[in-house]
Coordinates of C-alpha atoms and ligand atoms in Angstrom, one line a residue:
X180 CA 0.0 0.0 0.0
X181 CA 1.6 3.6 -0.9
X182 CA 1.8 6.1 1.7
X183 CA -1.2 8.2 2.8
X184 CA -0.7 11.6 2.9
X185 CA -3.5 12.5 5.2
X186 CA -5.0 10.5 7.8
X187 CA -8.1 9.2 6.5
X188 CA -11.3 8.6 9.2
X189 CA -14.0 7.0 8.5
X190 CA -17.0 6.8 10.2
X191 CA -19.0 3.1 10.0
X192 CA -22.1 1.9 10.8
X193 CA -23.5 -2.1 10.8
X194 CA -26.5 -3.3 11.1
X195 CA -27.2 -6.3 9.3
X196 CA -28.6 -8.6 12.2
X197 CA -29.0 -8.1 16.0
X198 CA -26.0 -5.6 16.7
X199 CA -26.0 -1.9 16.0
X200 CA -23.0 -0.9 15.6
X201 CA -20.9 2.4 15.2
X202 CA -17.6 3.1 14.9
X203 CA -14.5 5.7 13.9
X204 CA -11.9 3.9 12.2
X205 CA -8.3 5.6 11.3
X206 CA -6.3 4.8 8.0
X207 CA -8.2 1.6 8.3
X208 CA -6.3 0.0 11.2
X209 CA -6.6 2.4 14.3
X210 CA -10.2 2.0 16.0
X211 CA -10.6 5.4 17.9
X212 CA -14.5 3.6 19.4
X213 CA -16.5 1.1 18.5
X214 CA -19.5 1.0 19.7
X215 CA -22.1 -2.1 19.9
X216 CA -25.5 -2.0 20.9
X217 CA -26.6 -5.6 21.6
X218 CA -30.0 -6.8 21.1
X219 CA -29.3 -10.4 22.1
X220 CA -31.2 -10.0 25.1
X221 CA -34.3 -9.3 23.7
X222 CA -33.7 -11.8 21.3
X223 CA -32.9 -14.7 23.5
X224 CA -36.7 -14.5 25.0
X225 CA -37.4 -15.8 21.5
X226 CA -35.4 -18.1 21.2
X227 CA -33.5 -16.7 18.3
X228 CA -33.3 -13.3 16.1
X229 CA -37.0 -12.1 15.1
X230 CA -36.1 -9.7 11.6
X231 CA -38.9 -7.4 12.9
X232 CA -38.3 -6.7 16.1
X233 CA -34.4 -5.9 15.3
X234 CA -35.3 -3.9 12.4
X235 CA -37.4 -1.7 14.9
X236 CA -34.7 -1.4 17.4
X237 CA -32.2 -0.5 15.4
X238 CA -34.2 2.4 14.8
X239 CA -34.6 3.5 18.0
X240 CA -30.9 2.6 18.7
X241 CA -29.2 3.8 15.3
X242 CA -29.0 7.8 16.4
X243 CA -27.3 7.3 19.8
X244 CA -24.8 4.8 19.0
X245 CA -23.1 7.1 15.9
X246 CA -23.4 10.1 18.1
X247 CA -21.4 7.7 21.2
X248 CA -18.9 6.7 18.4
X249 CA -18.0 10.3 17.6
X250 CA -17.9 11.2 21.4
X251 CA -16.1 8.5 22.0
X252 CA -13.3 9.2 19.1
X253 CA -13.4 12.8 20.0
X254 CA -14.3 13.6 16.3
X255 CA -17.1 15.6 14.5
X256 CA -18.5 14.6 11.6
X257 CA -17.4 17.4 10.1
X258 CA -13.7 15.7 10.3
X259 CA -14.9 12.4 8.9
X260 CA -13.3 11.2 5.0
X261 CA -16.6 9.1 4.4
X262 CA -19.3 7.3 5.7
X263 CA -19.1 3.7 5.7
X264 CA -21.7 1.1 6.0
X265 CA -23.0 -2.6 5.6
X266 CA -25.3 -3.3 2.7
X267 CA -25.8 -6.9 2.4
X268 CA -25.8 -9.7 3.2
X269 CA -28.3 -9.6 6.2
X270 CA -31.7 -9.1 7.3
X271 CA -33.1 -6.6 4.7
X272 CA -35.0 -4.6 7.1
X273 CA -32.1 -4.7 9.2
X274 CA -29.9 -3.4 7.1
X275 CA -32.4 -0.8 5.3
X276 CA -31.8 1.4 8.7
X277 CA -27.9 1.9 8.4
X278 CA -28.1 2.0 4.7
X279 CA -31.0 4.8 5.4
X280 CA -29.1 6.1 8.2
X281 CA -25.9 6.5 6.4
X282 CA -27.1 7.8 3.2
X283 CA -28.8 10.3 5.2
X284 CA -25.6 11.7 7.1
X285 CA -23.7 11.5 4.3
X286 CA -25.9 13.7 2.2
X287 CA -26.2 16.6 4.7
X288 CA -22.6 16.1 5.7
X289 CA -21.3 16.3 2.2
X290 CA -19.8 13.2 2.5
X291 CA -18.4 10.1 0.2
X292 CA -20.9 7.3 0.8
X293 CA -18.9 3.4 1.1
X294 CA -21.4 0.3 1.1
X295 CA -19.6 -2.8 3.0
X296 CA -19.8 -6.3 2.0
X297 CA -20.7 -7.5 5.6
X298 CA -18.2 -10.7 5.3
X299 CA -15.6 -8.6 3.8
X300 CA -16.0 -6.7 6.9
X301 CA -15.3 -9.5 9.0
X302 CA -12.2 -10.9 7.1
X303 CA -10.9 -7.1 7.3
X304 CA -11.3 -7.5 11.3
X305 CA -7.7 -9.2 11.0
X306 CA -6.3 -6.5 9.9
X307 CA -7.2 -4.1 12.8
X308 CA -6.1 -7.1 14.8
X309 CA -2.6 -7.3 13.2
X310 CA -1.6 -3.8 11.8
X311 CA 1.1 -5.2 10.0
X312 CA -0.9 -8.2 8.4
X313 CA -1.6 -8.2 4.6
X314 CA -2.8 -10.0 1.7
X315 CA -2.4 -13.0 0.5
X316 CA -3.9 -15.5 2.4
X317 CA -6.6 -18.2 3.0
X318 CA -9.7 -16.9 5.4
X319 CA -11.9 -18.9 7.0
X320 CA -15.6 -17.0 8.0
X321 CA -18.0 -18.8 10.3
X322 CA -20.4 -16.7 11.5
X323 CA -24.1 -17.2 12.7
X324 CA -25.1 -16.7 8.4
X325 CA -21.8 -17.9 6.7
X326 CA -19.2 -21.0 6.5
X327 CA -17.1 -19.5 3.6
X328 CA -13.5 -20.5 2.5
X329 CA -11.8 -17.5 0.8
X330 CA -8.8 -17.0 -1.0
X331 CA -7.4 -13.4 -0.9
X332 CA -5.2 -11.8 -3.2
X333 CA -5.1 -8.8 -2.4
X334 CA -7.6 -6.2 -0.6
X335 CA -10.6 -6.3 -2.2
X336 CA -9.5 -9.5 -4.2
X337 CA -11.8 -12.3 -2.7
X338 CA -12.0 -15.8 -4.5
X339 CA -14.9 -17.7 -2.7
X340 CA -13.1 -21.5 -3.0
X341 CA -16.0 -23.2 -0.7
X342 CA -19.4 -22.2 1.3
X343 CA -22.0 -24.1 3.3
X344 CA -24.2 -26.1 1.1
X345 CA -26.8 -26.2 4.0
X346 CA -26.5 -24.6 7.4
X347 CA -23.5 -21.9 8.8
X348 CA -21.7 -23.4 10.9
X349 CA -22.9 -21.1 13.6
X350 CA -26.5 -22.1 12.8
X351 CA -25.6 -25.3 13.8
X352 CA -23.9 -24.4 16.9
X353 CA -27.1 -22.4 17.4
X354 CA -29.8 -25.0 16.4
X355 CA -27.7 -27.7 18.6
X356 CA -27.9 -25.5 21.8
X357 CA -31.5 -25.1 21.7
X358 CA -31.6 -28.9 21.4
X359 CA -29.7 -29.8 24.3
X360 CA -31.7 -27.2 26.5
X361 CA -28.9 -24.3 26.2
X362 CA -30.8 -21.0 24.7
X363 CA -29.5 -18.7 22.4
X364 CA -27.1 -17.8 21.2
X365 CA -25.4 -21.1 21.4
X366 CA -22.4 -21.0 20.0
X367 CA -20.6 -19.3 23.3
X368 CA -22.9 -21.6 25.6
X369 CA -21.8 -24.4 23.5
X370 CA -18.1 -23.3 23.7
X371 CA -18.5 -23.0 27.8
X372 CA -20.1 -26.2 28.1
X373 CA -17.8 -28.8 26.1
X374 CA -15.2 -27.3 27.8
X375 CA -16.5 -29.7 30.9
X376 CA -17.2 -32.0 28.5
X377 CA -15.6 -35.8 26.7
X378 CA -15.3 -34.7 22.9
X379 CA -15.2 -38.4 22.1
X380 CA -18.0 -39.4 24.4
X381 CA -20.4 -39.1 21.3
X382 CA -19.1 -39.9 17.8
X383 CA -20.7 -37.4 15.6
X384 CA -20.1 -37.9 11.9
X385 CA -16.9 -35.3 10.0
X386 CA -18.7 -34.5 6.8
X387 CA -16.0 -34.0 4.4
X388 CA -18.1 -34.1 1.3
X389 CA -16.7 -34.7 -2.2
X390 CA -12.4 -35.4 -1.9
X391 CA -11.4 -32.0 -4.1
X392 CA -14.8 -30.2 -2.3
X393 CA -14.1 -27.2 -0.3
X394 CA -17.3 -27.0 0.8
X395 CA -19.1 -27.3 4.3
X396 CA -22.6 -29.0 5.2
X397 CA -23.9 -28.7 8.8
X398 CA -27.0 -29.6 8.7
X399 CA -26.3 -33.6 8.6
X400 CA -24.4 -33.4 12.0
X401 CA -27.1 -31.0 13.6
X402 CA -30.0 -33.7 12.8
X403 CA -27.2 -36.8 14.1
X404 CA -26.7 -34.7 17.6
X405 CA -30.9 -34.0 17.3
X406 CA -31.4 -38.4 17.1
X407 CA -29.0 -38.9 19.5
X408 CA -30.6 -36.9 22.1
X409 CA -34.2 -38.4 20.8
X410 CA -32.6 -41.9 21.0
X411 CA -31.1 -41.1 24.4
X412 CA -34.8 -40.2 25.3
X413 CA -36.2 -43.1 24.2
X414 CA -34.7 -45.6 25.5
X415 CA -34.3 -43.8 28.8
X416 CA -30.6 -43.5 28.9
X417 CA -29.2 -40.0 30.3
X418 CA -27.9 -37.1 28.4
X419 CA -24.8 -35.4 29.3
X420 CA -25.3 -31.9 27.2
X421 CA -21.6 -30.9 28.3
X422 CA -20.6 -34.4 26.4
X423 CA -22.5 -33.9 23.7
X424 CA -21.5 -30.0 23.2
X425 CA -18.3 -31.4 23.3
X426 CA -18.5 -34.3 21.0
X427 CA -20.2 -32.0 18.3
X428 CA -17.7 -29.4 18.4
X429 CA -15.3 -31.6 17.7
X430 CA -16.5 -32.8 14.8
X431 CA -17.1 -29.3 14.0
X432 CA -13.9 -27.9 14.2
X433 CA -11.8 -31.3 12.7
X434 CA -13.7 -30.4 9.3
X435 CA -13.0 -26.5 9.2
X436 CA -9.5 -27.2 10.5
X437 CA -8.8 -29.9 7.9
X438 CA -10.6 -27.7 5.1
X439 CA -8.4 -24.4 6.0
X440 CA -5.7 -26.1 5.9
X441 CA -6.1 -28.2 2.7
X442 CA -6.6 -25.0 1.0
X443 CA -3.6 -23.1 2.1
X444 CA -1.1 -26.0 0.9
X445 CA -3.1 -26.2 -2.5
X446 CA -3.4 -22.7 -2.7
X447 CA 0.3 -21.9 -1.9
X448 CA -0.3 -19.8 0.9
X449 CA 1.6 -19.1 4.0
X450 CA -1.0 -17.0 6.3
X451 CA -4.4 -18.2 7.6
X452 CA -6.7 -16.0 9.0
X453 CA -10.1 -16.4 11.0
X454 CA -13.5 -14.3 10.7
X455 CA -16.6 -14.3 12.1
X456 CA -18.8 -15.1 15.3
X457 CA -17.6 -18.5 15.5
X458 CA -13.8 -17.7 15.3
X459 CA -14.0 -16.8 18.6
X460 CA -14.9 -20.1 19.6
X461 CA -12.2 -21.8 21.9
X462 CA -11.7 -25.0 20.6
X463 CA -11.8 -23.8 16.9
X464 CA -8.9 -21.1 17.8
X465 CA -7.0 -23.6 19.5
X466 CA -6.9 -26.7 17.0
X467 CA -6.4 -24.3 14.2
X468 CA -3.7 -22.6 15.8
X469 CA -2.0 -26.5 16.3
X470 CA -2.6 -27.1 12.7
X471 CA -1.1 -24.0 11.5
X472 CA 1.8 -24.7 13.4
X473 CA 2.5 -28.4 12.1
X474 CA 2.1 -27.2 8.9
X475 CA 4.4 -23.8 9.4
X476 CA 1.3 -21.2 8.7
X477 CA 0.7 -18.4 10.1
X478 CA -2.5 -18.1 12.1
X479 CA -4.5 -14.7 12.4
X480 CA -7.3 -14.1 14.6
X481 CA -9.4 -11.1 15.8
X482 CA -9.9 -10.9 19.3
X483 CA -13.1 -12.1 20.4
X484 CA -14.9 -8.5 20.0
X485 CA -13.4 -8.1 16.7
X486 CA -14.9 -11.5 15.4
X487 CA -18.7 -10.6 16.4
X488 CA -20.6 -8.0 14.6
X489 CA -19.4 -4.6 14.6
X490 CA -18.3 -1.5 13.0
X491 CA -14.6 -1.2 13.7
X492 CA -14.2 -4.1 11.2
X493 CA -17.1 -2.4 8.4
X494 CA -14.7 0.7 9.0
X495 CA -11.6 -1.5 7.9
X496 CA -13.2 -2.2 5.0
X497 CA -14.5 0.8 3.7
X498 CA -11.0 2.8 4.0
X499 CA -9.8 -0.4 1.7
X500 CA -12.8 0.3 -0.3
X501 CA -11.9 4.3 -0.8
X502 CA -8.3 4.0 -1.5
X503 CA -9.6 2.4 -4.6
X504 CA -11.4 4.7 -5.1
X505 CA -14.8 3.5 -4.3
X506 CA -18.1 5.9 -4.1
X507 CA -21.6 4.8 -3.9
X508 CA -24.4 7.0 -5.1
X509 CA -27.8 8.0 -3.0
X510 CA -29.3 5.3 -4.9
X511 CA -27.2 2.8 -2.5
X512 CA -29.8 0.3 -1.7
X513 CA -30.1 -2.9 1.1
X514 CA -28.6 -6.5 -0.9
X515 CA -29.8 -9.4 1.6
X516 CA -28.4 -11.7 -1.1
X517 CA -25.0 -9.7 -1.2
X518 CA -22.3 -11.9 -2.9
X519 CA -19.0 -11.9 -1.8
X520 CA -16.4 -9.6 -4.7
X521 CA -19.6 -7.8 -6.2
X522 CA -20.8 -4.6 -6.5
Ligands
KG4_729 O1 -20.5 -12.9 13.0 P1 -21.7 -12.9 13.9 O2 -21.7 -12.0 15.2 O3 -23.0 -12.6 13.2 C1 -23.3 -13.0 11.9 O4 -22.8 -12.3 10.9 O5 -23.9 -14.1 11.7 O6 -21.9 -14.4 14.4 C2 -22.8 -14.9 15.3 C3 -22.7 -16.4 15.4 C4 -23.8 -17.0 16.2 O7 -24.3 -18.2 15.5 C5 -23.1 -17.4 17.5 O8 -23.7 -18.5 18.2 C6 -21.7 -17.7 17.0 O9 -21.4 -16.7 16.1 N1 -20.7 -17.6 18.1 C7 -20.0 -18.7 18.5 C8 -19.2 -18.2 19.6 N2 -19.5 -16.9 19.8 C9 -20.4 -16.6 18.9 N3 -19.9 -19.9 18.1 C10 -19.1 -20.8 18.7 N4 -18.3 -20.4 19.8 C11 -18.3 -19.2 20.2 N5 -17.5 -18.9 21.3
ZN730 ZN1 -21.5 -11.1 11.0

């Protein structure tokens, strides 16, 4: 990257799900606030996100938390470069606020307007993690919506080389959970609970799919852990959920690792790097970090509030997005279906 001349801030806003999220962002890398305002608690009385509800909050939230972002940074909008934001994938009604939002003050602030590929946005999170990280690489994103292997060339250069062909691998951590009595959202309950728990008490199948297949499919190991428990039922025998949160994650995490990794030696790369809700799950961090290290790659990951929705790692993004010179008009519209490298 050439050197900037003038410090570039950008100010970002995310709001694709159930976060909304505000942050100032400085040459890309330097996160002067970062501001989340969680709705999981709502949520959670519902067992899972309701599109409705979380569009209507994020109205009512969207004002405060970019005026506590600037506060927080000690910056004016006046002194913003642009105004970055998420516009797909997501909830469309979701992500209709920031897009609204963010169209709005950029228009009476007579700002550049940036729309953020939401996953993009979570690879980028890496690089406020590692300020001296950079392209190329192999990133793995799990989040609550996405299992996607992507090769990365170069910033903004994203070759998708394997997705879910079912569930996200969050999904499943989420849809398990609920099975085994744990609420949402599951993945972190699921993380706390196996850590108590045998990983080989249950054998859960690794679905590996076709040999040269980079992609990922969920939803077979959700319904095993779902006829185990049934089974268990049945036939009156107990069920241990810390064993069984344990014995899915395990198979779980053996196929991502084994994936990531496959792809990096094929590929020719030498850096890995995590993205996404479920990167910062504990036993996923630590058997990709062991991989990495028999097989002399690097590992990146974003600490655990970098890997979750927010706006410090849309903000990333966007200054990516603006050195190469990209501006979006006012006609700058909500993509649920967003794909990954497309405008
Ligand atoms: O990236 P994210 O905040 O939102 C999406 O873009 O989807 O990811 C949320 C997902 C949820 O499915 C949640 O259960 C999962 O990330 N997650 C975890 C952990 N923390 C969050 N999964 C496994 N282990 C964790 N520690
Ligand atoms: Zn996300």
């Amino acid at each position: 990257m050439e050197k900037q001349e003038k410090d570039v801030y950008i100010l970002a806003v995310e709001s694709s799900c159930d976060e909304t999220a505000a942050a100032v962002v400085k040459n890309g890398r330097w996160v002067l606030s970062n501001v989340i305002s969680s709705q999981i608690a709502l949520h959670t009385l519902y067992g899972g996100v309701v599109p409705e509800i979380a569009s209507r909050k994020h109205i009512e939230n969207i004002d405060g938390v970019i005026r506590q972002a600037l506060t927080d940074a000690g910056m004016t909008l006046a002194e913003m470069d642009a105004v970055g934001v998420t516009y797909g994938p997501g909830l469309v009604g979701a992500l209709l606020v920031g897009v609204a939002e963010a169209k709005a003050i950029a228009f009476a602030a007579d700002k550049p307007l940036i729309g953020v590929h939401h996953i993009e946005g979570h690879i980028c999170a890496n690089y406020i993690e590692d300020k001296t990280f950079e392209p190329p690489y192999i990133a793995l994103v799990v989040s609550g919506g996405h299992s996607h292997l992507v090769q990365v060339s170069d910033y903004g250069k994203y070759e998708i080389l394997g997705r879910t062909r079912d569930d996200a691998a969050g999904e499943a951590y989420d849809k398990v959970a609920r099975a085994i009595g744990m609420g949402y959202p599951g993945g972190p309950k699921i993380d706390a609970a196996a850590k108590q728990g045998d990983p080989n008490a249950v054998r859960f199948p690794r679905v590996f799919l076709e040999e040269e297949s980079y992609d990922f499919s969920f939803s077979g190991l959700k319904s095993a852990v779902l006829n185990y428990v049934n089974k268990q039922k049945m036939t009156g025998e107990p069920i241990v959920p810390e064993d069984i949160a344990a014995s899915f994650q395990q198979s779980v995490v053996e196929v991502l690792v084994e994936k990531t990794v496959k792809a990096a030696k094929e590929r020719g790369m030498k850096q890995v790097a995590l993205a996404g809700g479920v990167a910062s799950n504990s036993a996923l961090r630590a058997g990709m970090r062991a991989a990495c290290e028999r097989e002399g790659l690097s590992l990146h990951i974003p600490s655990p509030v970098l890997c979750t929705d927010n706006a410090a790692m849309i903000g990333c993004a966007a200054y990516y997005e603006y050195l190469a010179g990209v501006r979006d008009g006012w006609d700058l519209n909500a993509n649920p279906n967003l794909k990954l490298g497309e405008r």
